[in-house]
PDB file of C-alpha atoms in Angstrom:
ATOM      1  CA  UNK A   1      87.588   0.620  57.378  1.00  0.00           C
ATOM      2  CA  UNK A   2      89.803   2.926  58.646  1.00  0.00           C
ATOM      3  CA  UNK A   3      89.215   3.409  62.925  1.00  0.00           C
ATOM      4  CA  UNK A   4      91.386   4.889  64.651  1.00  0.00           C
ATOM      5  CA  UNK A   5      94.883   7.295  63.832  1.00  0.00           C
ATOM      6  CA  UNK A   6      97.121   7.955  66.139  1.00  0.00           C
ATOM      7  CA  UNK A   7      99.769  11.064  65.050  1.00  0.00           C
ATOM      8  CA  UNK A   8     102.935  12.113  67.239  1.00  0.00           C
ATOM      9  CA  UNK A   9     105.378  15.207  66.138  1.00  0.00           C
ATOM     10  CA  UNK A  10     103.628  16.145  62.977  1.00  0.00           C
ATOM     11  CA  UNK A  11     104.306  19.494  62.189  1.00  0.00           C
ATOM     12  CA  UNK A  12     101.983  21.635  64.849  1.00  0.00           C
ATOM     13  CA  UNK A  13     100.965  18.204  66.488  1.00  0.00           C
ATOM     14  CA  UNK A  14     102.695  17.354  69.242  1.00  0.00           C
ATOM     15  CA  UNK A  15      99.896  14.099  70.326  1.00  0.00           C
ATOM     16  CA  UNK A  16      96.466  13.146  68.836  1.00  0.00           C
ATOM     17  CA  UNK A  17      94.156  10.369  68.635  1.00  0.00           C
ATOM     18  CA  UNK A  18      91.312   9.742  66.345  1.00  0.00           C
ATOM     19  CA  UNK A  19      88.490   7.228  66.473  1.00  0.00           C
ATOM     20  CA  UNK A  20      86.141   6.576  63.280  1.00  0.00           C
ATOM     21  CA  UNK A  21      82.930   5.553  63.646  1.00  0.00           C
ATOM     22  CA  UNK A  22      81.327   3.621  60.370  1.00  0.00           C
ATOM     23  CA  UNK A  23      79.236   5.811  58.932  1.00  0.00           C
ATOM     24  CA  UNK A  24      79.978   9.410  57.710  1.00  0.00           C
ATOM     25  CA  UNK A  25      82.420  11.223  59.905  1.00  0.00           C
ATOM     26  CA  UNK A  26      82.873  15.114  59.917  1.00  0.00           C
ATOM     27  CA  UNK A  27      86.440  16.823  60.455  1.00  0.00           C
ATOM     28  CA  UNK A  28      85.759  20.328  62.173  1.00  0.00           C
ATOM     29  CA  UNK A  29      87.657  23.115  64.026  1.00  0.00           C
ATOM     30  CA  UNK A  30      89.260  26.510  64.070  1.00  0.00           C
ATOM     31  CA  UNK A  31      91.833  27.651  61.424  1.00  0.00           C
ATOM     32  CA  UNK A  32      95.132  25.975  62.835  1.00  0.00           C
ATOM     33  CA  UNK A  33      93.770  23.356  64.441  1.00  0.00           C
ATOM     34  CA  UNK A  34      95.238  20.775  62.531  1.00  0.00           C
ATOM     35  CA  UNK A  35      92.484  19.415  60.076  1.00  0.00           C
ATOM     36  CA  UNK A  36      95.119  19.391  56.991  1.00  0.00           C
ATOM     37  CA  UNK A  37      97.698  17.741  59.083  1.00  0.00           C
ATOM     38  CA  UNK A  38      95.198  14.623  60.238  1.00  0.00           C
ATOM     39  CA  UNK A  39      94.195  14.272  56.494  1.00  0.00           C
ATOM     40  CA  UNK A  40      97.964  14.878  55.372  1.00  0.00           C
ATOM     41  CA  UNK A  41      98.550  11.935  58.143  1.00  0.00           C
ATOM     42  CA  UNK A  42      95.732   9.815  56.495  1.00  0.00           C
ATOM     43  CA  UNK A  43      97.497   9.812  53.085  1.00  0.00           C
ATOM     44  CA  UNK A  44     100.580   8.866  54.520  1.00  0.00           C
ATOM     45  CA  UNK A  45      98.954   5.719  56.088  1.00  0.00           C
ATOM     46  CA  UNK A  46      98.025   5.281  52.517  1.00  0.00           C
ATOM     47  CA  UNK A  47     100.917   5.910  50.882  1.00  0.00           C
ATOM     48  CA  UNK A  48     102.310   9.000  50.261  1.00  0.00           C
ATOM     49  CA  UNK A  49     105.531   9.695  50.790  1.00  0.00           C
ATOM     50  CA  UNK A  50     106.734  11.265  53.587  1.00  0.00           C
ATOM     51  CA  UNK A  51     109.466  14.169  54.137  1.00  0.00           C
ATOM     52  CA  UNK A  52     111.041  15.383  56.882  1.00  0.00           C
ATOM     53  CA  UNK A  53     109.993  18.760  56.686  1.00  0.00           C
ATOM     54  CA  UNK A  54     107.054  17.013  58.260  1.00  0.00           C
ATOM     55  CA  UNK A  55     108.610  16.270  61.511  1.00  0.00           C
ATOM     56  CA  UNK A  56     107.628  19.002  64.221  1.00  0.00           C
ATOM     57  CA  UNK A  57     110.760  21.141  65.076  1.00  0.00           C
ATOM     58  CA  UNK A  58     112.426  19.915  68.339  1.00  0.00           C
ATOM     59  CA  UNK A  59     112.010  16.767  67.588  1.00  0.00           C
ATOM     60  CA  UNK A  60     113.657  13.797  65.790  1.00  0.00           C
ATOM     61  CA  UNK A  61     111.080  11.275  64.167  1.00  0.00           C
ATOM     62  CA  UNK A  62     106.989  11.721  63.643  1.00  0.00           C
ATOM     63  CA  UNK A  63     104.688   9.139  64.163  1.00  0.00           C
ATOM     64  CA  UNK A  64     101.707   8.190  62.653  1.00  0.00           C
ATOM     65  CA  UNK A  65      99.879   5.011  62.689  1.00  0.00           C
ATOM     66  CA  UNK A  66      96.613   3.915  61.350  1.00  0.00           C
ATOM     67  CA  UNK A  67      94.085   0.634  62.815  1.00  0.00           C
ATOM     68  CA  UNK A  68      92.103  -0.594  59.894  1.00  0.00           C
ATOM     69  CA  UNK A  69      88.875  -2.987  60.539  1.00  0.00           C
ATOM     70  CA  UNK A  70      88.581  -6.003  58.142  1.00  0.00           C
ATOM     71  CA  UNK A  71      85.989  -7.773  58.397  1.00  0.00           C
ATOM     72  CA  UNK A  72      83.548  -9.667  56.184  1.00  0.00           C
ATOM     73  CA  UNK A  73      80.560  -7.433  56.883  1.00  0.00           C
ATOM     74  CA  UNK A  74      82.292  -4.327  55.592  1.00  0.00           C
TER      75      UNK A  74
END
């Protein structure tokens, strides 16, 4: 299970954290706030390719990285 997503210099996002919570989790906010960009961030954790376009201008590299729970119960 996917818990917690950390994202650095993605396009409008300069520093976020995310923690899941098992169970059903909602994504909400204003237009702009960056909803796309976290689930954008969650397929590259998964495997998506990325591009550079991607990386937020000023800066050099993005960042994002992804803690996934294994455990037997789950």
């Amino acid at each position: 299970m996917l818990t917690h997503v950390s994202i650095s210099h993605l396009a409008i996002v300069e520093d976020a954290q995310v923690e899941f919570q098992r169970g059903f989790n909602v994504l909400t906010g204003e237009t702009g706030a960056g909803k796309s960009i976290l689930i954008g961030a969650i397929s590259l954790l998964a495997g998506k390719k990325a591009s550079s376009d991607s990386v937020r201008q000023g800066q050099s590299q993005a960042y994002v990285e992804g803690v996934v729970e294994l455990s037997r119960d789950s």
